Short mmCIF file of C-alpha atoms and ligand atoms in Angstrom, two decimals:
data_model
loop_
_atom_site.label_atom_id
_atom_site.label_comp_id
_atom_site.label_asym_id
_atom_site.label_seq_id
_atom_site.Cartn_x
_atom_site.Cartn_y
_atom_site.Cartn_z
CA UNK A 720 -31.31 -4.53 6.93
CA UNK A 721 -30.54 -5.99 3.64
CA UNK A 722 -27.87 -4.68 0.87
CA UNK A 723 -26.11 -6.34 -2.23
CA UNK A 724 -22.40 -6.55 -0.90
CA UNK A 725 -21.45 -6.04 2.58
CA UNK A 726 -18.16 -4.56 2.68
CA UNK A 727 -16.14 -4.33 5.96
CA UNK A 728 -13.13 -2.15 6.41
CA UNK A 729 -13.43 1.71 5.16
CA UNK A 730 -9.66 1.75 4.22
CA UNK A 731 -8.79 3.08 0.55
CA UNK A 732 -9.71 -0.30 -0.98
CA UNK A 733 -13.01 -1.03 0.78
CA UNK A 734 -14.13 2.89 0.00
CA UNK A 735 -12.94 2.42 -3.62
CA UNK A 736 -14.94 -0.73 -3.74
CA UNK A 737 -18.00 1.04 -2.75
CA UNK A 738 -17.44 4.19 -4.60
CA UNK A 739 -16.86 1.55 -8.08
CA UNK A 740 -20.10 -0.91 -7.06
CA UNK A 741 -22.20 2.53 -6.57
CA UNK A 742 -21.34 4.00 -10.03
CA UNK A 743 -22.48 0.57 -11.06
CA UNK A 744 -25.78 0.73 -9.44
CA UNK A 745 -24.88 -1.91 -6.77
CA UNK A 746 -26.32 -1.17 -3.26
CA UNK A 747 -23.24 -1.20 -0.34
CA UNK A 748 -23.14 -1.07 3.18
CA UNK A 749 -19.67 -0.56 4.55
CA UNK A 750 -18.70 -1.36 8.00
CA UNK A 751 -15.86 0.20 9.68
CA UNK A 752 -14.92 -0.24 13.39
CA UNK A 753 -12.83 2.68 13.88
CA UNK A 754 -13.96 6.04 13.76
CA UNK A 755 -13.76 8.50 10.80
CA UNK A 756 -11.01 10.72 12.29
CA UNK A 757 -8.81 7.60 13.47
CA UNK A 758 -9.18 6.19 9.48
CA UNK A 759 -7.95 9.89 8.34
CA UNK A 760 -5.24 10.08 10.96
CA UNK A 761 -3.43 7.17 9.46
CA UNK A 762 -0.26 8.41 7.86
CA UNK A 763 0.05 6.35 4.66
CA UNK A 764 2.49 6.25 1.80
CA UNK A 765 2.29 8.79 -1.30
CA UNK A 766 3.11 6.74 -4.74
CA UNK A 767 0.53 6.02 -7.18
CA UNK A 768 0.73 3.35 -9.97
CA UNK A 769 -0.41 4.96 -13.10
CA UNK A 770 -3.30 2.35 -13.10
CA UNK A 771 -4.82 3.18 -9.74
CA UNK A 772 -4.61 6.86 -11.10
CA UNK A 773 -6.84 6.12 -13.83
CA UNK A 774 -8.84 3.84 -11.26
CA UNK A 775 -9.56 6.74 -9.02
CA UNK A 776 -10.63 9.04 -11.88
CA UNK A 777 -12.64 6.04 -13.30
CA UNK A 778 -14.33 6.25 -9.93
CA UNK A 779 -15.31 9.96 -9.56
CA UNK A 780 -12.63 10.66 -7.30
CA UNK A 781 -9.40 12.07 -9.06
CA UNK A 782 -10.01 16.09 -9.10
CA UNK A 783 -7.95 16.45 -6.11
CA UNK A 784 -5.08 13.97 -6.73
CA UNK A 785 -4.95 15.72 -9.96
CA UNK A 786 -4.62 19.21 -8.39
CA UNK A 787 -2.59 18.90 -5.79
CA UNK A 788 -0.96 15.60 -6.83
CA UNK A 789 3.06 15.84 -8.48
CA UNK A 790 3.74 13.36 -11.73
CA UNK A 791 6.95 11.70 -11.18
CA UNK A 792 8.28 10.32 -14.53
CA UNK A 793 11.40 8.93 -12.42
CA UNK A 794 13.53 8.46 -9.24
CA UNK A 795 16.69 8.28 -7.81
CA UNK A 796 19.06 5.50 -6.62
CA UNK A 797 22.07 5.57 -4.65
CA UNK A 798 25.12 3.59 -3.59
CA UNK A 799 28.23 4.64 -2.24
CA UNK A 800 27.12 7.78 -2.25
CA UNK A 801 26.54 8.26 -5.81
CA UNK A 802 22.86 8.35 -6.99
CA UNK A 803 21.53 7.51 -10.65
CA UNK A 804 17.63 8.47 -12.36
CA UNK A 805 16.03 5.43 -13.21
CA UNK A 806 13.34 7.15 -15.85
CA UNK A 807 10.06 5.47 -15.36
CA UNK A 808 8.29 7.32 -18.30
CA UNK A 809 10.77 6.54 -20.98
CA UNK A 810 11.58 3.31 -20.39
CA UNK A 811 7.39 2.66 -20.03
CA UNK A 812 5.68 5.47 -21.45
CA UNK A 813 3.98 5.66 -17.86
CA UNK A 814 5.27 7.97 -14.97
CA UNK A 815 3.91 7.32 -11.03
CA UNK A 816 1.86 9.94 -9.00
CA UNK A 817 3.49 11.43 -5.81
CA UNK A 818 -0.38 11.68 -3.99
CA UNK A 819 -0.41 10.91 -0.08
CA UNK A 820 -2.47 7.80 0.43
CA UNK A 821 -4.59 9.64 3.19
CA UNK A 822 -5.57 12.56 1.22
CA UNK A 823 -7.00 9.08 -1.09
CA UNK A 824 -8.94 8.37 1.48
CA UNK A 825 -10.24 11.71 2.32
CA UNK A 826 -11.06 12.16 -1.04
CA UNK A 827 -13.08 8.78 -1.17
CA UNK A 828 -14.87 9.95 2.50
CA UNK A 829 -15.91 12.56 0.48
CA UNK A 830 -17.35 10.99 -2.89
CA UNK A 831 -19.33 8.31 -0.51
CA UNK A 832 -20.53 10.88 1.69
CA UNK A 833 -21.31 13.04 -1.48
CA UNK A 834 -23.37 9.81 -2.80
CA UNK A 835 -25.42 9.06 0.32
CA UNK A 836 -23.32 6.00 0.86
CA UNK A 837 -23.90 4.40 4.09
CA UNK A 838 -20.58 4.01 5.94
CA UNK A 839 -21.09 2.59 9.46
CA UNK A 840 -18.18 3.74 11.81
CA UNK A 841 -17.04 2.51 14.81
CA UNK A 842 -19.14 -0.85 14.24
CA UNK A 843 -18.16 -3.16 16.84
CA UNK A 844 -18.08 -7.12 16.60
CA UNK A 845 -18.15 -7.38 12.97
CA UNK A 846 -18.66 -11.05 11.91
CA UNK A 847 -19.52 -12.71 9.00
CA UNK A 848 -21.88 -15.38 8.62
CA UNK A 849 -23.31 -18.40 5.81
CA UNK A 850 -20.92 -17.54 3.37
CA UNK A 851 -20.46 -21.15 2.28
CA UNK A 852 -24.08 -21.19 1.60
CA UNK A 853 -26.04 -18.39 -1.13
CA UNK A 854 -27.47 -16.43 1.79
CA UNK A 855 -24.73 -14.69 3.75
CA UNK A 856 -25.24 -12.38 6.70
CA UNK A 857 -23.77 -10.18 8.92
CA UNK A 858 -23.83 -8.87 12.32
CA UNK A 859 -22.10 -6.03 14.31
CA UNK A 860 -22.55 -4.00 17.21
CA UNK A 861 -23.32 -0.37 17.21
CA UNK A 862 -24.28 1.94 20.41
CA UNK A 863 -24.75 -1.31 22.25
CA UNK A 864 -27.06 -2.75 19.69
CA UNK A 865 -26.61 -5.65 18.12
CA UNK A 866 -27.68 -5.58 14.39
CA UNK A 867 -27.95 -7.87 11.17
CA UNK A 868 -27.30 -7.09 7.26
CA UNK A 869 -28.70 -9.87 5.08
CA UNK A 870 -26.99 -9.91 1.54
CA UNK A 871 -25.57 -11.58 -1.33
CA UNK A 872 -21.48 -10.95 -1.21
CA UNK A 873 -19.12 -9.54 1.80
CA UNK A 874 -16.30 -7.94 0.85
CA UNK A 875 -13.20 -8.44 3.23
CA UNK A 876 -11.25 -5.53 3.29
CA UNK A 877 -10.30 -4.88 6.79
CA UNK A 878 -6.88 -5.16 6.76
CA UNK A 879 -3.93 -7.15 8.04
CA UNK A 880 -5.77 -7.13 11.21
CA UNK A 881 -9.26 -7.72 10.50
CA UNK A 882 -11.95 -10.49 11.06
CA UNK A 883 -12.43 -11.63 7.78
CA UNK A 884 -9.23 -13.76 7.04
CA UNK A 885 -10.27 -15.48 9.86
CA UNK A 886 -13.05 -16.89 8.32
CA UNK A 887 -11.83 -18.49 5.63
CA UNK A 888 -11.33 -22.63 7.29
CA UNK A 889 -7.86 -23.55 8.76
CA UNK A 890 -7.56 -26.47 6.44
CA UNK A 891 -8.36 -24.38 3.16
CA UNK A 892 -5.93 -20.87 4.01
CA UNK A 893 -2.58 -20.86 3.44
CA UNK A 894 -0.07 -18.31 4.33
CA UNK A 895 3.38 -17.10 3.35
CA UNK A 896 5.41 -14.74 5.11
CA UNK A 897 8.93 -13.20 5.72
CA UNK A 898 9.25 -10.93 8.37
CA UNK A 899 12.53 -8.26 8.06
CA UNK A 900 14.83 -7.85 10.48
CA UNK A 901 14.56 -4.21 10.73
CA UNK A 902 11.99 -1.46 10.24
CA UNK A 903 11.38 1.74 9.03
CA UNK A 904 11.95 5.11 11.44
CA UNK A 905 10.17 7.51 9.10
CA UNK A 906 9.65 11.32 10.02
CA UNK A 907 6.98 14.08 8.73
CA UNK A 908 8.50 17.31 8.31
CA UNK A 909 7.27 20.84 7.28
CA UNK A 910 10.36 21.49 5.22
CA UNK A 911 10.71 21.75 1.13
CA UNK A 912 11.66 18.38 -0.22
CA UNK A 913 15.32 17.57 -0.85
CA UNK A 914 14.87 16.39 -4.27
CA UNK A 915 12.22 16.92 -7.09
CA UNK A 916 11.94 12.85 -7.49
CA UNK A 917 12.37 10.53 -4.95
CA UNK A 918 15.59 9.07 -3.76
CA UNK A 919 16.15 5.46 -2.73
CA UNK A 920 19.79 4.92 -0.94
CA UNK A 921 21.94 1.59 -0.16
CA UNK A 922 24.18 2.64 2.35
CA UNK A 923 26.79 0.51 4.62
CA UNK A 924 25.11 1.87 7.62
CA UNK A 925 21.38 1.21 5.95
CA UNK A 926 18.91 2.24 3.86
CA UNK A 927 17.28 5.47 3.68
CA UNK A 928 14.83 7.51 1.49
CA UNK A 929 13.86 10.86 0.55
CA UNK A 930 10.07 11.40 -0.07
CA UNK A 931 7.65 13.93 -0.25
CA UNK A 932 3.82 15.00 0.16
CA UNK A 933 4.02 18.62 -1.22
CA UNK A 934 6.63 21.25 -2.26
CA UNK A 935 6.45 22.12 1.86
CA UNK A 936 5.76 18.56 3.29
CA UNK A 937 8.78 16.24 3.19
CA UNK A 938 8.76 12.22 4.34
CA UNK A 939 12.16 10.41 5.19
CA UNK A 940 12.73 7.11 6.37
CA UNK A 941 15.90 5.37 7.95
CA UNK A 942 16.30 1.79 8.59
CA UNK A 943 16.78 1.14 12.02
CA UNK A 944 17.32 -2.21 13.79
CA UNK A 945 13.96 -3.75 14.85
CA UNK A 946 14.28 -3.16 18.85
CA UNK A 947 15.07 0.60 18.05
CA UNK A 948 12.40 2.42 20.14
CA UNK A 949 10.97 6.13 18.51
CA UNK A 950 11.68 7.85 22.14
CA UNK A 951 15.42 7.51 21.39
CA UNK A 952 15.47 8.71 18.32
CA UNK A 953 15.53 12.68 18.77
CA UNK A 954 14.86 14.98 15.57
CA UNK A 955 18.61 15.96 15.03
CA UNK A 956 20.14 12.01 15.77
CA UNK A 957 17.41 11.33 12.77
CA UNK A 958 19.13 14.16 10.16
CA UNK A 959 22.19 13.55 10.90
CA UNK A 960 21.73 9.69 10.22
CA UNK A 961 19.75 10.70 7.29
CA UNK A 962 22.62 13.50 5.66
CA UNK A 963 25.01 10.31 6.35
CA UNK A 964 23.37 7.32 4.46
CA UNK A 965 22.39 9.61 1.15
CA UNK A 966 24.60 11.16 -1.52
CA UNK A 967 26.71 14.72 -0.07
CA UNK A 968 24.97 16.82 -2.75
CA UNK A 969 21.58 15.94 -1.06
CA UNK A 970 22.76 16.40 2.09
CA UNK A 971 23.99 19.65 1.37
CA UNK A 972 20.93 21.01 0.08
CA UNK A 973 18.57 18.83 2.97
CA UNK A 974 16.77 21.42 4.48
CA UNK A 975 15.52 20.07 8.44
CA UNK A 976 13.31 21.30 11.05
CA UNK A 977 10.82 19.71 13.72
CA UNK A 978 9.32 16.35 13.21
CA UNK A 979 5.33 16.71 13.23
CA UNK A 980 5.06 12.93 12.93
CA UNK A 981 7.96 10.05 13.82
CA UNK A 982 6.94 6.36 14.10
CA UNK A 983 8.71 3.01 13.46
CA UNK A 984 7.14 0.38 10.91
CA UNK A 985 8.46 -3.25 11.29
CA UNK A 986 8.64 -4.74 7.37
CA UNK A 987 6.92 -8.18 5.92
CA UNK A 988 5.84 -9.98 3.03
CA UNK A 989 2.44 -11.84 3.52
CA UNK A 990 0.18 -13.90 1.16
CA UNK A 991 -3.02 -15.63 2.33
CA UNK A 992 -4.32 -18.24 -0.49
CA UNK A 993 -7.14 -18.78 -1.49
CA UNK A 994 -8.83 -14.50 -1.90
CA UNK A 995 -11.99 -16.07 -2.03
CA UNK A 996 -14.08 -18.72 0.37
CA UNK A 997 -17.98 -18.81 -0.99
CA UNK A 998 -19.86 -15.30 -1.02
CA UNK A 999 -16.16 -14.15 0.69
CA UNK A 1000 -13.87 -11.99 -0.90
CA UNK A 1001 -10.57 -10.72 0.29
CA UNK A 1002 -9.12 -7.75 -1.38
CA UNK A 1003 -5.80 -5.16 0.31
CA UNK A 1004 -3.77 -5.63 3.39
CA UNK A 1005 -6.45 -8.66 4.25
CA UNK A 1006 -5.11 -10.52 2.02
CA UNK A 1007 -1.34 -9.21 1.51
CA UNK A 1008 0.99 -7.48 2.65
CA UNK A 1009 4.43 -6.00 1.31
CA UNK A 1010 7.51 -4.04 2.34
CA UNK A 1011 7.07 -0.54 1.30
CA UNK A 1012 10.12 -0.39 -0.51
CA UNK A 1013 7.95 -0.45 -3.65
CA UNK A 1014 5.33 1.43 -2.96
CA UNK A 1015 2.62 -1.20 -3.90
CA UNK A 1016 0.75 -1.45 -0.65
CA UNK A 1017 -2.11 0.71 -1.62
CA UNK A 1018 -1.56 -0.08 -5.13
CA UNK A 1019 -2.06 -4.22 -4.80
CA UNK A 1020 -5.38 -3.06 -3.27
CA UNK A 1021 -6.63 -1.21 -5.82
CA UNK A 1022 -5.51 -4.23 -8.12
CA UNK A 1023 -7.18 -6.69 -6.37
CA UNK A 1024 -10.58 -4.24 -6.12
CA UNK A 1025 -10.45 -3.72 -9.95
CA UNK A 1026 -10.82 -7.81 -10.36
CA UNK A 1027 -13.68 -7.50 -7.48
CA UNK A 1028 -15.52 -4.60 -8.99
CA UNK A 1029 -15.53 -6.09 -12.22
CA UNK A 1030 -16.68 -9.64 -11.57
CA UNK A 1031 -19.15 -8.01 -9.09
CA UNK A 1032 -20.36 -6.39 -11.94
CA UNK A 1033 -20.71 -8.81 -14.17
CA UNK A 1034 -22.83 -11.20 -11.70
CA UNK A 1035 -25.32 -8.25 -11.60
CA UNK A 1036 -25.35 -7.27 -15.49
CA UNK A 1037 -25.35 -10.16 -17.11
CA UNK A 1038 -25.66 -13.19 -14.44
CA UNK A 1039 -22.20 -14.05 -15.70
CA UNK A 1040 -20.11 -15.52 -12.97
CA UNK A 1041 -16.48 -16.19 -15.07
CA UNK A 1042 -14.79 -13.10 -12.69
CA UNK A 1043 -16.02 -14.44 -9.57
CA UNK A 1044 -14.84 -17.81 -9.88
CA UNK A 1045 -11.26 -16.72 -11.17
CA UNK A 1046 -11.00 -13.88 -8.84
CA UNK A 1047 -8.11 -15.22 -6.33
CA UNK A 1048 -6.49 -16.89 -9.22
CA UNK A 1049 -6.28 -13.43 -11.35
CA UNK A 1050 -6.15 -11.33 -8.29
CA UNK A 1051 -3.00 -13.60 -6.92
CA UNK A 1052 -0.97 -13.79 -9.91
CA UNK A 1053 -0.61 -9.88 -10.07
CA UNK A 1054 -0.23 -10.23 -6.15
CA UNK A 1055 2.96 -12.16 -6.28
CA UNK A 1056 4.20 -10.29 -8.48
CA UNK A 1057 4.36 -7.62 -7.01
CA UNK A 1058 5.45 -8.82 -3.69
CA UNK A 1059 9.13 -10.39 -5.87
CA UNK A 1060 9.30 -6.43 -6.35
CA UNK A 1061 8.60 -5.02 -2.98
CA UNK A 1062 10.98 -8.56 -1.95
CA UNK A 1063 13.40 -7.45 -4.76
CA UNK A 1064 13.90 -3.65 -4.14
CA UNK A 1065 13.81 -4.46 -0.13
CA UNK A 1066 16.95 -6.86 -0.60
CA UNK A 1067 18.81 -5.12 -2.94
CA UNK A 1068 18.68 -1.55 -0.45
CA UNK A 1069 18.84 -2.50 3.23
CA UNK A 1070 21.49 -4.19 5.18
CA UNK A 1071 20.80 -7.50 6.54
CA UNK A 1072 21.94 -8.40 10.10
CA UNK A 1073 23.32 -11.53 8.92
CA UNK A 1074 24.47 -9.96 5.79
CA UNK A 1075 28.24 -10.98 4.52
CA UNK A 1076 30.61 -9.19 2.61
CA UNK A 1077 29.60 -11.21 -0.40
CA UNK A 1078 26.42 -10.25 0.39
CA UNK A 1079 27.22 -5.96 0.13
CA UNK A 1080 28.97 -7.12 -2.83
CA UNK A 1081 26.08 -8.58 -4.30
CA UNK A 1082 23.81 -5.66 -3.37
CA UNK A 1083 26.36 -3.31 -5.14
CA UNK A 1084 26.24 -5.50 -8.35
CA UNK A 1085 22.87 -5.16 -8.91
CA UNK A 1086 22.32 -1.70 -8.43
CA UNK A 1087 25.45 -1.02 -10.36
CA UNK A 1088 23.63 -3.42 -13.14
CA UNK A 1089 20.89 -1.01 -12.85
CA UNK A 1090 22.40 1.82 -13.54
CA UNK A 1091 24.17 0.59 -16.56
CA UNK A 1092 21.43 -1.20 -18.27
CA UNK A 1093 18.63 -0.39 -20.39
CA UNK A 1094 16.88 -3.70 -19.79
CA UNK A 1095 17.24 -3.58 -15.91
CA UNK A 1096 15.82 -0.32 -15.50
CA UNK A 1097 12.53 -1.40 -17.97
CA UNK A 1098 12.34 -4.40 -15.88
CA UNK A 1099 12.09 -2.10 -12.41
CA UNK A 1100 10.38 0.86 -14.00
CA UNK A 1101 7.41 -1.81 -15.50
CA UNK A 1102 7.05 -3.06 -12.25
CA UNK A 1103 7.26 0.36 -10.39
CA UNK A 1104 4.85 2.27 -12.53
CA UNK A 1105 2.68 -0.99 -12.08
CA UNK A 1106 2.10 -3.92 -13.85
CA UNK A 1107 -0.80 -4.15 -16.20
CA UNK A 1108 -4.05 -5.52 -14.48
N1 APR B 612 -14.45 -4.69 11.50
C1 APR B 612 -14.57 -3.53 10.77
N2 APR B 612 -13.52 -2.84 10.27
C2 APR B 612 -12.29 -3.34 10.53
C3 APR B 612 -12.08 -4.53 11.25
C4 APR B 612 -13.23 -5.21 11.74
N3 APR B 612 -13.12 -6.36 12.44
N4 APR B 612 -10.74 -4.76 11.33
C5 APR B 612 -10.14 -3.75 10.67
N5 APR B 612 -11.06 -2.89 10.19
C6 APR B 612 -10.83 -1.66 9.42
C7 APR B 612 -9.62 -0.86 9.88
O1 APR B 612 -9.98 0.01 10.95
C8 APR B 612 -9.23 -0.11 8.62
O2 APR B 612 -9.84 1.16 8.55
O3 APR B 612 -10.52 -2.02 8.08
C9 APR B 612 -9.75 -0.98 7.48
C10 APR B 612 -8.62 -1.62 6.69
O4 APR B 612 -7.94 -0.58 6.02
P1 APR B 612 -6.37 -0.71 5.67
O5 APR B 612 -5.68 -1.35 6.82
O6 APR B 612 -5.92 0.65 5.22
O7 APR B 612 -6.32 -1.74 4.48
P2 APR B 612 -6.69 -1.54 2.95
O8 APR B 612 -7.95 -0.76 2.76
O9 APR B 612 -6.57 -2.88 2.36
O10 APR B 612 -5.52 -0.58 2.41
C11 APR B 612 -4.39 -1.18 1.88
O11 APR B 612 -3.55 1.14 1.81
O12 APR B 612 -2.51 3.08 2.46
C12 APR B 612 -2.34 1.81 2.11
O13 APR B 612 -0.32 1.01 2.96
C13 APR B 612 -1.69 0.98 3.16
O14 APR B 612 -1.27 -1.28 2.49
C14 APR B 612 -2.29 -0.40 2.93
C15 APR B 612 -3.26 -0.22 1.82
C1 PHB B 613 6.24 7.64 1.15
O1 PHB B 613 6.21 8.72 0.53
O2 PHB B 613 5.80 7.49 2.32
C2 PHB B 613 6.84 6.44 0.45
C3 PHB B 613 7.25 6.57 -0.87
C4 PHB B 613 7.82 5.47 -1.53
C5 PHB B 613 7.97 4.27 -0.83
C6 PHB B 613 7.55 4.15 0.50
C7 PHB B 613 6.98 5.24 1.15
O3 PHB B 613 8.54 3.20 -1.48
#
């Protein structure tokens, strides 16, 4: 087989690659080692930068998220049990889109499978080859059969977990990371949400936040010490901890009932340097990953496949190979900037083991600065609604 760009991982920014190159004329093959169902089973986040928004229309793949999708133009934070609106769309002129990240992916599924695109699930053994030459390859197994793709570019986007970091030499990668000493006990449930925006909450006994998927699909999350197993955690020990840690007039109007999904997410931050190695591209979790205090995990991937798309495109239009040989460097600098954010917002809301009383006092300072000053919230809401690609 032979295609233009190989791209493996079918997560949201390996399917919006595809769907982009397509509209672009450029031939894809993506391979995916899980199957379709396990992809869409994945229970993802729900805020959208206002840029991937107009990425996904761009792409051919925004009816839905415009439908069913709710425009946030703010949210709420809280301390000591008093909560403030930090108002994204006048302080930017942009608001965010409340859109669950799976029903993304769906809707991508769809608009490849709509296209003819080939997708190649559960593809086992993925492993790229030559890309520090100008003829790459690369081989998988499928069924038992082993099987090769000749092409010009592969496309890394499988994930924190994937192959393709891998490849990039020892003595070239660099990584930076910070792992948080708690995680995330977050909880699906089929119950109107709490608030009409969401609600992010500093409390003594830890963070907590109120989020949502529809008017009858709610998402919470607690922070919870890291060697905090789910199996302890039963539905009403999670409300009650919830009602505690955000303002009373929330928790008098919380409305519970049976979790349909509970899980525990550890936290990091993680960059790997260089997002490029020869006919090698990195783009999403493969490259990065953030706390998702800010909401950017999807939304760094969609950056980063905006700067790939593009200088993909180029190479193929006009032979011009400027965005290809900045790509890490432009796709980085928005990268660690949003990572400070997710860094920033994850500091200034959860309690720290270690932390001190200074510390709380510190935390209290800033989101008291927040809610006092014009120039603190435009610095958050900038970042929030995302920062200009
Ligand atoms: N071969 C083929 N596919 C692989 C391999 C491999 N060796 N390793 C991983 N994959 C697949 C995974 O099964 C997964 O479907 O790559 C895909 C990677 O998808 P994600 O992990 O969702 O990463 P990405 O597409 O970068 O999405 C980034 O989306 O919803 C958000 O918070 C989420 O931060 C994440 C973001
Ligand atoms: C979610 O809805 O799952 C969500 C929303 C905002 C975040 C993290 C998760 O910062």
């Amino acid at each position: 087989m032979r295609t233009q760009v190989v791209i493996i991982g079918g997560g949201p920014a390996g399917l919006l690659l595809s769907q982009l190159l397509h509209r672009d004329g450029i031939e894809t093959i993506v391979l995916e080692r899980r199957s379709r169902d396990h992809v869409l089973s994945r229970i993802r986040a729900g805020v959208l930068e206002w840029g991937t928004v107009e990425m996904l229309r761009a792409a051919g793949v925004g009816a839905r998220m415009d439908r069913e999708g709710f425009v946030h133009d703010g949210t709420y934070l809280a301390a000591q049990n008093r909560g403030f609106r930090v108002d994204f769309k006048a302080a930017t002129g942009k608001p965010v889109m409340v859109y669950g990240q799976t029903e993304v992916t769906h809707d991508l599924y769809a608009a490849r499978d709509a296209a003819g695109g080939t997708i190649i699930d559960e593809a086992e053994g993925v492993m790229p080859h030559g890309l520090d030459g100008d003829a790459p390859h690369v081989t998988y197994v499928k069924d038992g059969t082993e099987h090769r793709i000749d092409c010009d570019f592969v496309a890394g986007c499988d994930g924190y977990h994937g192959v393709s970091r891998g490849c990039i030499p020892a003595g070239v990668l660099r990584a930076f990371e910070r792992v948080y000493p708690f995680g995330w006990l977050g909880v699906l449930s089929e119950t109107p949400p709490v608030s009409d925006e969401l609600i992010y909450a500093n409390h003594e006994r830890g963070f907590a936040l109120c989020s949502m998927r529809n008017a009858r699909l709610s998402r919470y999350y607690v922070q919870v010490p890291l060697e905090d197993r789910v199996e302890a955690w039963s539905d009403d020990a999670f409300w009650d901890e919830l009602r505690r840690r955000i303002p009373g007039d929330a928790a008098d109007r919380l409305v519970t009932g049976p979790a349909v999904e509970k899980s525990i997410a550890p936290l990091r931050s993680f960059v790997a340097e260089p997002m490029r190695w020869g006919r090698l591209f990195l783009a999403g979790d493969a490259a990065h990953i953030v706390p998702p205090t800010g909401a950017k995990g999807l939304n760094l991937a969609v950056g980063d496949v905006h700067y790939l798309h593009t200088a993909l495109a180029a190479h193929y239009r006009d032979g011009e190979d400027a965005g290809i040989e900045t790509y890490s460097e432009r796709a980085l600098s928005r990268v660690w900037k949003c990572e400070r954010f997710s860094w920033w917002m994850t500091t200034m809301l959860h309690r720290f083991p270690e932390q001190s009383t200074f510390d709380q006092r510190m935390q209290e300072a800033e989101i008291a600065y927040l809610e006092t000053s014009v120039a603190a919230q435009t610095a958050m809401a900038e970042n929030y609604v995302g920062l200009p690609y």
